[in-house]
Amino acid sequence: MTKTRVAVDVGGTFTDVVIMDEASGQIRIEKTPSTPDDPMRAIMTGVADAKVDLADVTMFSHGTTVATNALIMRQLPRTAMVCTEGFRDVVEIRRSNKEDLWDTYKDVAKPYIPRRDRLCVKERIDAAGKVIAELDEADARRVAAILKKRDVKAIAVCFINSYVNGAHERRMKEILREVMPDVHISISSQIMPEIFEHERFSTTMVNACVSPVVVDYVSRLSDKLSDGGYTRDLLLLHTGGGVMTPASVKDFAARLAGSGIAAGAIASRFIGNLCGHENSIGFDMGGTSTDVSLAYQGESTVTKDWYIEYGYPIRFPSIEVLTIGAGGGSLAWRDEGGSLRNGPQSAGAMPGPACYSNGNEVATNSDANVVLGRLGTSLAGGDITLDPALAEKAVQDTVAGPFGMELHAAAEAIIDVANANMANAVRLLSISRGHDPRDFALVAFGGAGALHGAAVARELSIPVVIVPPNPGVTSAMGCLLVDIQHDFSDSFMADAATTKPEDLEAAFASIEAEAAERLRHEGVAPKDTVLQRTVEMMYQGQWRSLAVPAPGKITSTSDLINGFHDQHEREYNFRREDAPVSIFRVGIKATGVVPKAELPSFEVVKNTPTPLTTRKVWFKGAAHDTPVYDRAAFKAGAEFDGPAIVEQVDSTVVVPPSTHVTVDQYMNILMRVEG
């Protein structure tokens, strides 16, 4: 029987289902409208429409936006926090900073847990882990009784200095469990055993808030798949670039916040490596937003400084993705100073761009592309019909008339502003991190990425643009390319030069044992277990650290110190070899390797494809008679020059003038952009 792997990515407009044949690597896709009220309905509809027999599925992987949406819309169950007496306001005081320092009128959002539900108990542990005051169990039971009366669904337990000694938190959890056995409880010493109480409290708070929502969703989906014949674990993509099973979701639900956008970054890195580019920039442009990611020397950049709402950090390691409001549905508008702007406001899935004929009359990027001839009159294989007349009217009324411009010049202006916004996002993730975009390839995907990729690359002098075979569902494909992965860390604050290697080895041994046990619990065999070490270090007096890779057996700290100096110079453009270096934390990335089917490869024979037709397409103010190709007819080794339009079911590729196209053995389109 044919064995298949299924990956699902739920977007704001469409839910994408990718089905890969294990033996041949052949991929087929299914797109179905998303159901925001219950994403599971769209998933099961897509699986049914694709005629997938779940009994034949060996892996079902899913990137979900359930946690993200719950936090953004604050549709969260009532959650409480139990703190050390005197520390209930840590999450409200935050760092006393603002996202926009100069905007007097913009306040930081309120904490996810209001003050009335943040209760205190008497206990105290000092910074060395010594018990100063035992947990007052009578006080703890009083708090538990109050929370039971309030019918809370989840509780975050956050005691000061629990990162070095979590005994009191663990006992508090036991007491709460005695009184409320069905409540979701998160303790900070398990979720984030690190110094800096705000970040630790905030991460634990977020984890507790989303646990009931995520666990309920995952349980229902797992049961539905099981009823259909699926016999393996449901794998859920997390922000760190791996997957986790429902068993781990119960403890670390917040790792799924931002799950969906990580899939695109993973796929982008994989495709870049496949094409021989260890340095690549992911450019995922959809209907509402654009996600930009970066891979350097074959590895995605990872950050711990991220959040869904500013002020409430989630300190789980996450692939760094920069999201801006620029997509096919982004609206063109005129600001108070009379300048043309683009986004972040969007026409959304409904009514969508004006050319969708659903009532929107404001010009969007899609309308501008229709006016310029870059988009045809249908999308999604004919399921969506575009009305050029409505697109022209929207561009005329929104931009051409108010700015006194010719219609096509106005449409190009809309696209130019959008491209500039997206190029700036790429600069923030590359140049501001010490990377030169000219050393990278741009991987353009998403429904609209291939429309704009070449123009953004030209703006940044990026030499090559890679468009995957199925750009519209590339994020979903990313769910097929990941391993089970967890991250573990523990505080280790010491002077690097005087630290004994055996002390570091002892610290690593403790968390490696925990990591191995977690993977064993998820059914990973020892032979498929990979543990990668990092040591986080900083110059003494700093508080921001850098993670330096560490060997499997540490015999000296001098190599770690030299590695830190090198990394600090790359990140911040300076090094201080005369300055003492501190060790801040030790970490483990625990990977359970999942077998992966290889993508099909084809013999490369140089050939010239035949266009289906030609149409007028505008570039830089001039109309060009432009050939239009059907990508499904391409063969490996195809070559041609721009201008050209390449159409397929899930996307359209725009090839500007002075651009050479080749098709590689994996059927990726490679556009080499001249300056």
XYZ file of C-alpha atoms in Angstrom:
675
model
C 0.000 0.000 0.000
C 1.124 3.560 -0.692
C 2.387 5.259 2.452
C 1.973 9.013 2.664
C 2.904 11.932 4.872
C 0.537 14.821 5.394
C 1.313 18.387 6.473
C -1.259 21.069 7.181
C -0.714 24.818 7.489
C -3.682 26.918 8.580
C -3.631 30.449 7.185
C -5.997 33.347 7.591
C -7.559 32.765 4.156
C -6.746 29.199 3.132
C -5.820 25.964 4.862
C -3.110 24.194 2.868
C -2.761 20.422 2.844
C 0.397 18.861 1.384
C 0.488 15.118 0.710
C 3.857 13.482 0.030
C 4.270 9.968 -1.325
C 6.998 8.343 0.787
C 8.374 6.164 -1.984
C 8.592 8.666 -4.836
C 8.696 12.003 -2.998
C 5.916 13.256 -5.271
C 3.835 16.027 -3.735
C 0.239 16.964 -4.330
C -1.654 19.806 -2.704
C -5.149 20.718 -1.595
C -6.365 24.187 -0.584
C -9.596 24.795 1.279
C -11.058 27.948 2.864
C -10.051 28.348 6.515
C -12.657 28.172 9.276
C -11.436 30.634 11.942
C -14.117 29.647 14.462
C -12.748 26.086 14.488
C -9.604 25.420 12.379
C -10.116 21.678 12.721
C -13.115 21.752 10.364
C -11.038 23.116 7.490
C -8.283 20.570 8.188
C -10.643 17.614 8.027
C -12.372 19.074 4.938
C -9.014 19.460 3.192
C -7.999 15.901 4.089
C -11.320 14.578 2.796
C -11.147 16.638 -0.422
C -7.626 15.341 -1.038
C -8.985 11.792 -0.669
C -6.388 10.929 1.965
C -6.832 7.559 3.657
C -5.630 8.308 7.192
C -4.884 4.617 7.728
C -2.079 4.952 5.155
C -0.582 8.111 6.708
C 2.729 7.545 8.532
C 3.172 11.151 9.681
C 0.652 13.958 10.192
C 2.350 17.299 10.921
C 0.532 20.541 11.633
C 1.470 24.198 12.006
C -1.264 25.825 14.059
C -2.292 29.408 14.772
C -4.648 28.479 17.626
C -2.345 29.744 20.404
C -1.358 32.859 18.453
C -4.942 33.825 17.672
C -6.075 33.226 21.265
C -3.400 35.631 22.514
C -3.982 38.267 19.837
C -7.754 38.291 20.346
C -7.428 37.631 24.097
C -9.967 34.858 23.888
C -8.437 33.145 26.897
C -9.980 31.156 29.750
C -9.832 32.674 33.211
C -6.292 32.180 34.467
C -4.721 32.955 37.839
C -1.180 33.484 39.086
C 0.269 32.516 42.459
C 3.338 34.537 43.467
C 5.705 35.018 46.358
C 4.289 37.636 48.709
C 5.282 41.065 47.406
C 5.842 40.014 43.772
C 2.338 39.905 42.280
C 2.996 42.979 40.121
C 6.160 41.797 38.332
C 4.259 41.138 35.086
C 2.574 44.550 35.244
C 5.718 46.562 36.067
C 7.495 44.707 33.218
C 10.704 46.505 32.202
C 8.957 49.891 32.359
C 9.653 50.414 28.651
C 7.474 50.959 25.583
C 7.495 49.718 22.023
C 7.389 53.293 20.740
C 9.287 55.377 23.276
C 8.087 58.690 21.844
C 4.371 57.918 21.557
C 2.994 59.422 24.764
C -0.532 58.197 24.119
C 0.181 54.558 23.298
C 0.076 52.376 26.400
C 1.439 48.870 26.732
C -1.308 46.236 26.807
C -2.531 44.963 30.157
C -1.191 41.612 31.437
C -3.036 38.485 30.340
C -3.882 37.869 34.015
C -5.558 40.833 35.815
C -4.299 41.896 39.246
C -7.339 40.533 41.087
C -6.386 37.028 39.947
C -2.719 37.363 40.920
C -2.576 36.076 44.503
C 0.324 35.700 46.928
C 1.589 33.128 49.415
C 4.312 33.346 52.047
C 7.611 31.695 51.063
C 11.147 32.839 50.323
C 14.248 31.340 48.743
C 17.419 33.391 48.267
C 19.479 33.765 45.091
C 21.732 30.855 46.109
C 18.761 28.494 46.480
C 18.744 28.525 50.300
C 15.302 28.429 51.945
C 14.807 31.607 53.987
C 11.122 31.009 54.761
C 9.351 27.704 54.191
C 6.216 27.638 52.044
C 3.273 28.451 54.317
C 1.033 25.509 53.424
C -1.966 26.929 55.273
C -1.623 30.088 53.200
C -1.229 27.974 50.066
C -4.444 26.068 50.800
C -6.268 29.354 51.456
C -5.236 30.600 47.993
C -6.206 27.270 46.398
C -9.695 27.515 47.942
C -10.142 31.050 46.603
C -9.121 30.030 43.097
C -11.472 27.060 43.164
C -14.372 29.376 44.023
C -13.388 31.615 41.090
C -13.521 28.596 38.775
C -10.194 29.359 37.104
C -9.165 27.041 34.266
C -5.392 27.502 34.512
C -2.823 28.691 37.070
C 0.729 30.017 36.726
C 2.927 29.507 39.795
C 5.782 32.018 39.829
C 7.967 32.230 42.939
C 10.980 34.502 43.190
C 14.333 32.676 42.796
C 12.588 29.392 41.946
C 14.917 29.113 38.960
C 17.660 27.934 41.331
C 15.415 25.926 43.674
C 11.943 24.924 42.520
C 10.916 22.903 45.588
C 8.325 25.418 46.792
C 6.736 25.723 43.346
C 6.480 21.967 43.036
C 4.812 21.714 46.447
C 2.415 24.545 45.570
C 1.464 22.638 42.427
C 0.729 19.530 44.501
C -1.555 21.511 46.816
C -3.404 23.118 43.905
C -3.770 19.718 42.245
C -5.320 18.281 45.418
C -7.989 20.995 45.393
C -8.433 21.337 41.601
C -7.316 18.118 39.885
C -8.444 19.167 36.398
C -6.911 22.653 36.277
C -3.903 23.322 33.987
C -0.930 24.326 36.164
C 2.350 25.800 34.900
C 5.300 26.366 37.265
C 8.111 28.728 36.294
C 10.909 26.414 37.500
C 9.798 23.883 34.878
C 8.762 26.280 32.105
C 11.746 28.646 32.206
C 14.342 27.956 34.961
C 16.257 31.200 34.363
C 17.095 34.388 36.210
C 15.240 37.614 35.248
C 11.904 37.252 36.943
C 9.820 39.289 34.473
C 10.744 37.127 31.495
C 10.271 33.953 33.552
C 6.932 35.075 35.004
C 5.703 36.319 31.608
C 6.567 33.077 29.794
C 4.872 31.017 32.506
C 1.805 33.288 32.418
C 1.466 32.896 28.639
C 1.955 29.138 28.905
C -0.792 28.850 31.514
C -3.216 31.085 29.598
C -3.046 29.139 26.341
C -2.837 25.631 27.840
C -6.602 24.983 28.090
C -7.198 26.309 24.566
C -4.354 24.441 22.913
C -4.728 21.162 24.800
C -8.453 21.046 23.999
C -7.798 21.723 20.301
C -4.966 19.198 20.056
C -6.991 16.527 21.871
C -10.003 16.980 19.607
C -7.879 16.910 16.454
C -5.955 13.838 17.634
C -9.221 12.033 18.365
C -10.665 12.999 14.980
C -7.584 11.716 13.146
C -7.616 8.536 15.208
C -11.285 7.964 14.353
C -10.305 8.246 10.684
C -7.666 5.528 11.005
C -4.460 7.472 11.826
C -2.391 5.428 14.311
C 0.660 7.639 15.003
C 1.171 10.751 17.126
C -0.036 14.070 15.760
C 3.099 16.224 15.362
C 2.748 19.945 16.055
C 5.249 22.474 14.785
C 6.656 24.797 17.440
C 8.471 28.098 17.126
C 11.907 26.572 17.714
C 11.768 24.834 14.352
C 10.872 21.333 15.491
C 7.728 19.394 16.281
C 6.259 18.169 19.539
C 3.686 15.538 20.371
C 0.462 16.099 22.335
C 2.236 14.695 25.414
C 4.574 17.714 25.496
C 1.906 20.215 24.486
C 0.244 19.645 27.866
C 3.309 21.111 29.612
C 4.634 23.589 27.044
C 1.605 24.952 25.181
C 3.166 28.399 24.671
C 5.747 26.862 22.350
C 2.958 26.742 19.762
C 2.508 30.530 19.813
C 3.856 31.559 16.411
C 3.846 27.947 15.186
C 2.557 28.777 11.706
C 5.224 31.295 10.677
C 8.080 28.976 11.691
C 7.065 26.465 8.992
C 7.865 28.895 6.196
C 11.303 29.661 7.653
C 12.089 25.940 7.858
C 11.021 25.312 4.258
C 12.957 28.353 3.049
C 16.174 27.139 4.709
C 15.693 23.640 3.297
C 15.131 24.901 -0.257
C 18.098 27.261 -0.043
C 20.366 24.411 1.086
C 18.933 22.157 -1.639
C 19.923 24.736 -4.260
C 23.447 25.114 -2.856
C 22.869 28.343 -0.924
C 23.702 27.959 2.766
C 22.928 31.663 3.168
C 19.313 32.369 2.268
C 16.552 34.826 3.109
C 12.989 33.550 3.323
C 10.421 35.874 1.747
C 6.937 34.573 2.550
C 4.306 36.989 1.220
C 0.675 36.059 1.687
C -2.618 37.898 1.525
C -2.196 39.996 4.682
C 1.437 39.951 5.767
C 4.988 39.162 4.747
C 7.256 37.011 6.930
C 11.011 37.448 6.501
C 13.498 34.917 7.911
C 17.226 34.349 7.527
C 19.441 31.255 7.401
C 23.206 31.693 7.789
C 25.641 28.875 7.017
C 22.732 26.481 6.683
C 21.114 27.253 10.045
C 18.127 29.461 10.864
C 18.762 32.393 13.176
C 17.169 31.810 16.569
C 16.052 34.352 19.148
C 14.633 34.349 22.658
C 13.487 37.969 22.400
C 10.014 37.581 20.960
C 6.421 38.116 21.928
C 2.871 38.168 20.588
C 2.090 41.430 22.393
C 4.852 43.838 23.339
C 5.773 43.769 27.015
C 5.057 40.079 27.566
C 8.063 38.102 26.327
C 7.944 34.397 25.564
C 11.457 33.161 26.221
C 11.265 29.817 24.480
C 13.833 29.674 21.634
C 12.198 30.697 18.361
C 13.270 30.943 14.750
C 13.613 34.666 14.171
C 10.894 35.843 11.799
C 10.073 39.490 11.090
C 6.449 40.056 10.099
C 5.165 43.232 8.449
C 1.728 44.216 7.165
C 2.390 43.814 3.459
C 0.442 41.274 1.420
C -1.694 40.876 -1.654
C -4.630 42.461 0.163
C -2.717 45.409 1.693
C -4.539 48.696 1.086
C -3.064 51.742 -0.607
C -3.822 55.025 1.197
C -2.770 58.637 1.507
C -1.398 59.864 4.827
C -1.922 63.281 6.439
C 1.236 64.600 4.792
C -0.034 63.656 1.344
C 2.306 60.680 0.831
C 1.298 57.336 -0.657
C 1.339 54.487 1.872
C 0.788 50.745 1.627
C -0.612 48.630 4.503
C -0.579 47.441 7.187
C -4.352 47.753 6.755
C -5.663 44.884 4.673
C -8.799 43.961 2.756
C -8.490 40.511 4.371
C -10.095 37.367 3.043
C -13.466 39.077 2.896
C -14.120 41.323 1.056
C -10.583 40.953 -0.293
C -9.083 43.017 -3.139
C -11.466 45.053 -5.312
C -10.929 42.661 -8.226
C -12.507 39.859 -6.162
C -15.906 41.530 -6.714
C -16.891 41.312 -3.042
C -17.547 45.003 -2.466
C -14.130 46.464 -1.590
C -13.429 49.695 -3.514
C -9.956 50.544 -2.153
C -6.926 49.578 -4.226
C -4.718 46.739 -2.976
C -1.438 45.260 -4.187
C -3.388 42.561 -6.026
C -5.446 45.208 -7.850
C -2.262 47.021 -8.863
C -0.776 43.772 -10.188
C -3.942 43.122 -12.211
C -3.802 46.624 -13.720
C -0.145 46.087 -14.644
C -0.943 42.754 -16.312
C 1.197 40.831 -13.848
C -1.809 38.911 -12.571
C -4.224 37.279 -15.000
C -7.980 37.068 -14.617
C -8.128 33.920 -12.461
C -6.467 32.390 -9.407
C -6.389 28.969 -7.742
C -6.869 27.109 -10.982
C -9.944 29.121 -11.951
C -11.694 28.937 -8.568
C -11.301 32.704 -8.142
C -12.109 35.063 -11.030
C -10.547 38.538 -11.046
C -12.327 41.550 -12.563
C -9.811 43.916 -14.260
C -12.409 46.688 -14.535
C -12.949 46.783 -10.770
C -9.188 46.748 -10.206
C -8.723 49.698 -12.574
C -11.512 51.657 -10.889
C -10.030 51.050 -7.441
C -6.543 52.186 -8.518
C -8.009 55.204 -10.318
C -10.133 56.301 -7.351
C -7.595 55.523 -4.628
C -4.321 56.714 -6.167
C -4.405 57.897 -9.781
C -7.113 60.547 -9.264
C -5.996 61.923 -5.862
C -2.335 62.069 -6.904
C -2.934 63.229 -10.501
C -1.213 60.190 -12.006
C -1.761 58.042 -15.077
C -3.431 54.716 -14.235
C -0.451 52.418 -14.823
C 1.976 54.838 -13.151
C -0.310 54.825 -10.106
C -0.376 51.013 -10.045
C 3.421 50.888 -10.257
C 3.639 53.430 -7.426
C 1.517 51.155 -5.216
C 3.804 48.211 -5.952
C 6.972 50.302 -5.476
C 5.869 51.398 -1.992
C 5.014 47.806 -1.038
C 8.385 46.578 -2.342
C 10.212 49.294 -0.397
C 8.437 48.252 2.816
C 9.412 44.624 2.282
C 13.006 45.499 1.336
C 13.295 47.458 4.589
C 12.150 44.374 6.518
C 14.869 42.307 4.829
C 17.429 44.980 5.741
C 16.371 44.831 9.398
C 16.947 41.084 9.524
C 20.174 41.061 7.493
C 22.177 44.301 7.428
C 21.265 45.250 10.992
C 22.520 41.797 12.098
C 25.836 42.215 10.297
C 24.929 40.255 7.142
C 25.346 41.489 3.558
C 22.250 40.628 1.447
C 24.509 40.239 -1.593
C 25.845 37.045 0.012
C 22.368 35.492 0.168
C 19.732 33.961 -2.082
C 16.123 35.116 -1.733
C 13.612 32.251 -1.439
C 10.282 33.737 -2.563
C 7.091 31.888 -1.689
C 3.593 32.343 -0.323
C 0.724 33.258 -2.607
C 2.291 36.623 -3.556
C 6.020 36.146 -2.869
C 6.893 35.218 -6.449
C 5.063 38.316 -7.736
C 7.395 40.646 -5.853
C 10.535 38.588 -5.190
C 12.618 39.738 -8.164
C 11.879 43.430 -7.513
C 12.805 43.135 -3.816
C 16.003 41.268 -4.744
C 16.969 44.005 -7.213
C 16.360 46.660 -4.551
C 18.820 44.868 -2.239
C 21.310 43.665 -4.888
C 20.523 40.043 -4.037
C 21.851 38.066 -7.038
C 19.450 35.118 -7.189
C 15.780 34.455 -6.392
C 14.554 30.892 -5.817
C 10.867 30.099 -6.341
C 9.906 26.619 -5.058
C 7.715 24.293 -7.155
C 4.601 25.035 -5.033
C 5.203 28.501 -3.545
C 1.659 28.903 -2.259
C 1.938 25.856 0.004
C 5.642 25.991 0.858
C 4.910 26.785 4.511
C 2.848 23.618 4.785
C 5.692 21.664 3.187
C 7.961 22.981 5.946
C 5.974 20.864 8.403
C 7.249 17.764 6.564
C 10.899 18.750 6.970
C 11.250 18.916 10.743
C 12.307 16.663 13.590
C 10.946 16.313 17.103
C 12.819 18.976 19.024
C 12.928 20.412 22.536
C 15.131 22.988 24.205
C 16.394 22.734 27.777
C 18.454 25.173 29.790
C 19.719 25.818 33.277
C 21.357 28.790 34.945
C 25.136 28.582 35.357
C 26.556 31.917 36.429
C 30.331 31.918 36.691
C 33.542 33.490 35.416
C 34.432 31.684 32.188
C 38.206 31.814 32.674
C 38.122 30.176 36.103
C 35.288 27.699 35.477
C 36.367 24.077 35.686
C 35.388 21.926 32.690
C 34.113 19.208 35.037
C 31.624 21.680 36.573
C 30.234 22.459 33.123
C 30.085 18.747 32.340
C 28.090 18.140 35.531
C 25.624 20.908 34.601
C 25.166 19.469 31.115
C 24.738 15.929 32.466
C 21.700 17.011 34.473
C 19.773 18.594 31.605
C 20.925 15.963 29.098
C 19.309 13.312 31.269
C 16.070 15.343 31.312
C 16.260 15.843 27.525
C 16.822 12.155 26.830
C 13.892 11.249 29.080
C 11.596 13.717 27.286
C 12.433 12.224 23.881
C 12.021 8.705 25.245
C 8.578 9.713 26.533
C 7.723 10.811 22.991
C 8.739 7.471 21.530
C 12.151 8.464 20.114
C 14.687 5.623 20.033
C 18.156 6.349 21.532
C 19.752 5.881 18.098
C 17.587 8.712 16.744
C 18.429 11.095 19.594
C 20.797 14.018 18.975
C 21.812 16.413 21.767
C 23.492 19.705 20.842
C 25.102 21.828 23.540
C 25.344 25.607 23.856
C 26.889 27.853 26.496
C 25.439 31.347 26.816
C 28.098 33.928 27.580
C 28.525 37.678 27.964
C 31.157 40.261 28.753
C 31.106 40.889 32.495
C 28.747 43.762 33.238
C 26.469 43.011 30.281
C 23.049 41.412 30.624
C 22.494 40.286 27.013
C 24.092 36.940 26.275
C 25.125 35.034 23.149
C 24.783 31.264 22.750
C 28.083 29.630 21.747
C 28.138 26.022 20.451
C 29.893 23.666 22.868
C 31.568 20.307 22.131
C 30.261 16.962 23.332
C 32.997 16.860 25.966
C 34.420 20.084 27.358
C 38.106 19.894 28.263
C 38.851 23.633 28.350
C 36.885 26.877 28.418
C 39.376 28.783 26.228
C 37.765 27.566 22.991
C 34.350 28.654 24.310
C 35.722 32.103 25.144
C 37.296 32.477 21.680
C 34.025 31.361 20.078
C 32.185 34.007 22.086
C 34.579 36.753 20.945
C 34.099 35.696 17.292
C 30.315 35.609 17.586
C 30.165 38.940 19.413
C 32.226 40.554 16.651
C 29.894 39.209 13.955
C 26.743 40.295 15.821
C 27.899 43.675 17.106
C 31.000 44.461 15.009
C 33.438 44.613 17.924
C 35.273 42.325 20.332
C 37.072 42.899 23.648
C 39.586 40.138 24.168
C 40.993 41.950 27.205
C 37.581 41.960 28.938
C 36.557 39.132 31.281
C 33.765 36.859 30.032
C 30.955 35.422 32.151
C 29.006 32.212 31.609
C 25.294 32.811 32.053
C 23.485 29.599 31.132
C 23.951 26.128 29.637
C 21.500 24.772 27.083
C 20.630 21.631 25.164
C 18.755 21.288 21.894
C 17.354 17.760 21.993
C 16.401 16.377 18.581
C 14.561 13.195 17.777
C 15.382 12.562 14.127
C 12.330 11.778 11.995
C 12.961 9.958 8.678
C 12.271 12.274 5.754
C 11.230 11.413 2.219
C 13.421 13.018 -0.418
C 11.987 15.389 -2.983
C 11.994 13.997 -6.518
C 14.922 14.916 -8.764
C 14.788 15.092 -12.561
C 17.410 14.900 -15.292
C 18.525 18.361 -16.375
C 18.442 18.816 -20.143
C 18.713 22.342 -21.482
C 15.449 23.345 -23.185
C 13.326 26.375 -24.011
C 9.686 26.241 -22.899
C 6.857 27.354 -25.178
C 4.597 30.138 -23.874
C 0.854 29.657 -23.749
C 0.137 33.207 -24.874
C 1.363 36.769 -24.574
C -0.123 39.818 -22.869
C 0.860 43.397 -22.168
C 2.681 43.790 -18.850
C 3.984 47.118 -17.527
C 7.522 47.486 -16.177
C 9.020 50.890 -15.307
C 6.351 52.827 -17.141
C 6.492 50.861 -20.391
C 4.233 48.101 -21.725
C 5.961 44.925 -22.893
C 4.475 42.135 -24.984
C 5.243 39.464 -22.433
C 5.127 35.683 -22.863
C 2.972 33.812 -20.339
C 4.116 30.297 -19.397
C 2.347 27.402 -17.688
C 4.692 26.178 -14.970
C 3.153 22.700 -15.030
C 4.658 22.255 -18.516
C 8.226 23.129 -17.424
C 10.982 20.541 -17.589
C 14.221 20.487 -15.614
C 16.833 22.504 -17.499
C 14.367 25.030 -18.974
C 15.903 28.456 -19.656
C 14.477 31.788 -20.814
C 14.854 35.528 -20.262
C 12.480 38.126 -18.857
C 10.149 39.786 -19.148
C 7.885 36.809 -18.577
C 4.960 35.652 -16.482
C 4.796 32.102 -15.107
C 1.367 30.964 -13.918
C 0.472 27.999 -11.735
C -2.381 26.918 -9.476
C -1.103 28.464 -6.254
C 0.976 31.452 -7.381
C 2.204 33.656 -10.223
C 5.885 34.330 -10.913
C 6.848 37.739 -12.320
C 10.129 37.742 -14.258
C 11.147 41.383 -14.956
C 13.305 42.481 -17.878
C 17.066 41.812 -17.516
C 16.422 38.615 -15.583
C 17.552 35.130 -16.640
C 15.552 32.071 -15.545
C 16.655 28.467 -15.189
C 14.785 25.457 -13.784
C 16.902 23.107 -11.652
C 16.652 19.354 -11.088
C 14.173 19.845 -8.226
C 11.936 22.021 -10.446
C 12.806 25.205 -8.538
C 12.792 28.387 -10.624
C 16.070 30.297 -10.264
C 15.947 33.943 -11.342
C 19.299 35.665 -11.724
C 18.659 39.370 -11.359
C 20.891 41.925 -13.030
C 21.407 45.289 -11.335
